[in-house]
Amino acid sequence: MIVIILGPQGSGKGTQGKKLAEFFGVPFVSAGELLREEAALGSELGRRIHEIINVQGELVPPEVITDLLDARRMKDDAKQGMIIDSYPRDLQQLELMRKRFTPDVVVVLNLSDDEAIKRLGGRRQCPDGHIYHLVFNPPKREGVCDVDGKQLLVRDDDREEAIRNRLGWHRGKTEPMIGAMEQSGVRVVHVDASAGIDDVQNAVRKIVGI
Ligand code: ADP
Ligand code: AMP
């Protein structure tokens, strides 16, 4: 089972994708997290990725993220499938994906830019990727991850200017790519992501369970 979750930054892809992966017992694979992990290694590729994500605020080249995802798909724990967050993000990535796999379903989380900005301004994450919100999903102890006790941080790219830039690519590059996917016969289901976390999760589970 391969499920892809797409949507603007802040729509809840990570929040929903992690819960869904736990529910179905398959790994959650976020394109952004794969890139941040590679960047943290400090390799030559990692330094290039860090520069693109955090300094230029752009998408990394399609071959880079496709290669990282290829390697992740080959791991044993992905044999039964996986939940992929944020790949493909544009038409070039869609072409590369088509040569590799077909998702069972693509879930698109729809949210307005204003709501996304409100959410991202309060996002806090632990180094292992557990996601919180200062108001909508606070940790039990301020600044500390409920799961592993690590300190919660603001992501380097959660600055208003960088957020607006990323929302711009979603509208300009990812939405046309989603249209192309739909036209090619892939099952694409749109979900209103403005509801609370549990309501959105229930809607997504219904779609994926069918
Ligand atoms: P994405 O992966 O799409 O960028 P996240 O899952 O990181 O989005 O969520 C962005 C922020 O919004 C986080 O702080 C998260 O806790 C919060 N959030 C996610 N879903 C909801 C929701 N349905 N209602 C309110 N806040 C949410
Ligand atoms: P995210 O964690 O989804 O917000 O992604 C963080 C950053 O990683 C993005 O702002 C991009 O710079 C990069 N990124 C994430 N997914 C992709 C992708 N599919 N293709 C290219 N770059 C990506």
PDB file of N, CA, C and O in Angstrom, residues 124-127 130 132 139 141-146 150-154:
ATOM      1  N   ARG A 124       6.153  23.640  16.513  1.00  0.00           N
ATOM      2  CA  ARG A 124       7.370  23.278  17.250  1.00  0.00           C
ATOM      3  C   ARG A 124       7.637  21.807  16.964  1.00  0.00           C
ATOM      4  O   ARG A 124       6.698  21.003  16.920  1.00  0.00           O
ATOM      5  N   GLN A 125       8.891  21.443  16.785  1.00  0.00           N
ATOM      6  CA  GLN A 125       9.223  20.063  16.431  1.00  0.00           C
ATOM      7  C   GLN A 125      10.416  19.594  17.246  1.00  0.00           C
ATOM      8  O   GLN A 125      11.315  20.383  17.540  1.00  0.00           O
ATOM      9  N   CYS A 126      10.430  18.301  17.612  1.00  0.00           N
ATOM     10  CA  CYS A 126      11.617  17.776  18.273  1.00  0.00           C
ATOM     11  C   CYS A 126      12.585  17.297  17.183  1.00  0.00           C
ATOM     12  O   CYS A 126      12.186  17.149  16.030  1.00  0.00           O
ATOM     13  N   PRO A 127      13.860  17.062  17.528  1.00  0.00           N
ATOM     14  CA  PRO A 127      14.827  16.682  16.484  1.00  0.00           C
ATOM     15  C   PRO A 127      14.432  15.395  15.761  1.00  0.00           C
ATOM     16  O   PRO A 127      14.863  15.156  14.636  1.00  0.00           O
ATOM     17  N   HIS A 130       8.781  14.773  15.871  1.00  0.00           N
ATOM     18  CA  HIS A 130       7.434  14.803  16.471  1.00  0.00           C
ATOM     19  C   HIS A 130       6.928  16.250  16.439  1.00  0.00           C
ATOM     20  O   HIS A 130       7.659  17.166  16.816  1.00  0.00           O
ATOM     21  N   TYR A 132       4.301  19.498  17.126  1.00  0.00           N
ATOM     22  CA  TYR A 132       3.363  20.125  18.071  1.00  0.00           C
ATOM     23  C   TYR A 132       2.971  21.497  17.553  1.00  0.00           C
ATOM     24  O   TYR A 132       3.570  22.015  16.613  1.00  0.00           O
ATOM     25  N   PRO A 139       2.497  20.418  23.753  1.00  0.00           N
ATOM     26  CA  PRO A 139       3.045  19.286  24.503  1.00  0.00           C
ATOM     27  C   PRO A 139       2.583  19.380  25.957  1.00  0.00           C
ATOM     28  O   PRO A 139       2.141  20.443  26.408  1.00  0.00           O
ATOM     29  N   ARG A 141       4.476  19.173  28.664  1.00  0.00           N
ATOM     30  CA  ARG A 141       5.384  20.123  29.357  1.00  0.00           C
ATOM     31  C   ARG A 141       5.925  21.096  28.323  1.00  0.00           C
ATOM     32  O   ARG A 141       6.426  20.655  27.266  1.00  0.00           O
ATOM     33  N   GLU A 142       5.835  22.393  28.636  1.00  0.00           N
ATOM     34  CA  GLU A 142       6.225  23.406  27.658  1.00  0.00           C
ATOM     35  C   GLU A 142       7.638  23.167  27.115  1.00  0.00           C
ATOM     36  O   GLU A 142       8.582  22.956  27.901  1.00  0.00           O
ATOM     37  N   GLY A 143       7.774  23.155  25.817  1.00  0.00           N
ATOM     38  CA  GLY A 143       9.098  23.082  25.192  1.00  0.00           C
ATOM     39  C   GLY A 143       9.733  21.705  25.180  1.00  0.00           C
ATOM     40  O   GLY A 143      10.894  21.561  24.772  1.00  0.00           O
ATOM     41  N   VAL A 144       8.972  20.665  25.633  1.00  0.00           N
ATOM     42  CA  VAL A 144       9.575  19.324  25.733  1.00  0.00           C
ATOM     43  C   VAL A 144       8.693  18.303  25.000  1.00  0.00           C
ATOM     44  O   VAL A 144       7.471  18.290  25.160  1.00  0.00           O
ATOM     45  N   CYS A 145       9.330  17.427  24.199  1.00  0.00           N
ATOM     46  CA  CYS A 145       8.572  16.426  23.439  1.00  0.00           C
ATOM     47  C   CYS A 145       7.952  15.382  24.372  1.00  0.00           C
ATOM     48  O   CYS A 145       8.654  14.814  25.215  1.00  0.00           O
ATOM     49  N   ASP A 146       6.649  15.108  24.211  1.00  0.00           N
ATOM     50  CA  ASP A 146       5.957  14.099  25.033  1.00  0.00           C
ATOM     51  C   ASP A 146       6.554  12.709  24.804  1.00  0.00           C
ATOM     52  O   ASP A 146       6.554  11.868  25.710  1.00  0.00           O
ATOM     53  N   LYS A 150      12.843  15.213  24.319  1.00  0.00           N
ATOM     54  CA  LYS A 150      13.823  16.138  23.723  1.00  0.00           C
ATOM     55  C   LYS A 150      13.249  17.550  23.624  1.00  0.00           C
ATOM     56  O   LYS A 150      12.027  17.730  23.623  1.00  0.00           O
ATOM     57  N   GLN A 151      14.168  18.517  23.481  1.00  0.00           N
ATOM     58  CA  GLN A 151      13.740  19.915  23.434  1.00  0.00           C
ATOM     59  C   GLN A 151      13.034  20.222  22.109  1.00  0.00           C
ATOM     60  O   GLN A 151      13.473  19.761  21.044  1.00  0.00           O
ATOM     61  N   LEU A 152      11.944  20.982  22.185  1.00  0.00           N
ATOM     62  CA  LEU A 152      11.229  21.351  20.958  1.00  0.00           C
ATOM     63  C   LEU A 152      11.838  22.613  20.357  1.00  0.00           C
ATOM     64  O   LEU A 152      12.206  23.543  21.077  1.00  0.00           O
ATOM     65  N   LEU A 153      11.939  22.607  19.013  1.00  0.00           N
ATOM     66  CA  LEU A 153      12.607  23.707  18.321  1.00  0.00           C
ATOM     67  C   LEU A 153      11.703  24.290  17.237  1.00  0.00           C
ATOM     68  O   LEU A 153      10.778  23.625  16.770  1.00  0.00           O
ATOM     69  N   VAL A 154      12.028  25.525  16.823  1.00  0.00           N
ATOM     70  CA  VAL A 154      11.366  26.127  15.665  1.00  0.00           C
ATOM     71  C   VAL A 154      12.187  25.716  14.446  1.00  0.00           C
ATOM     72  O   VAL A 154      13.421  25.814  14.467  1.00  0.00           O
TER      73      VAL A 154
END
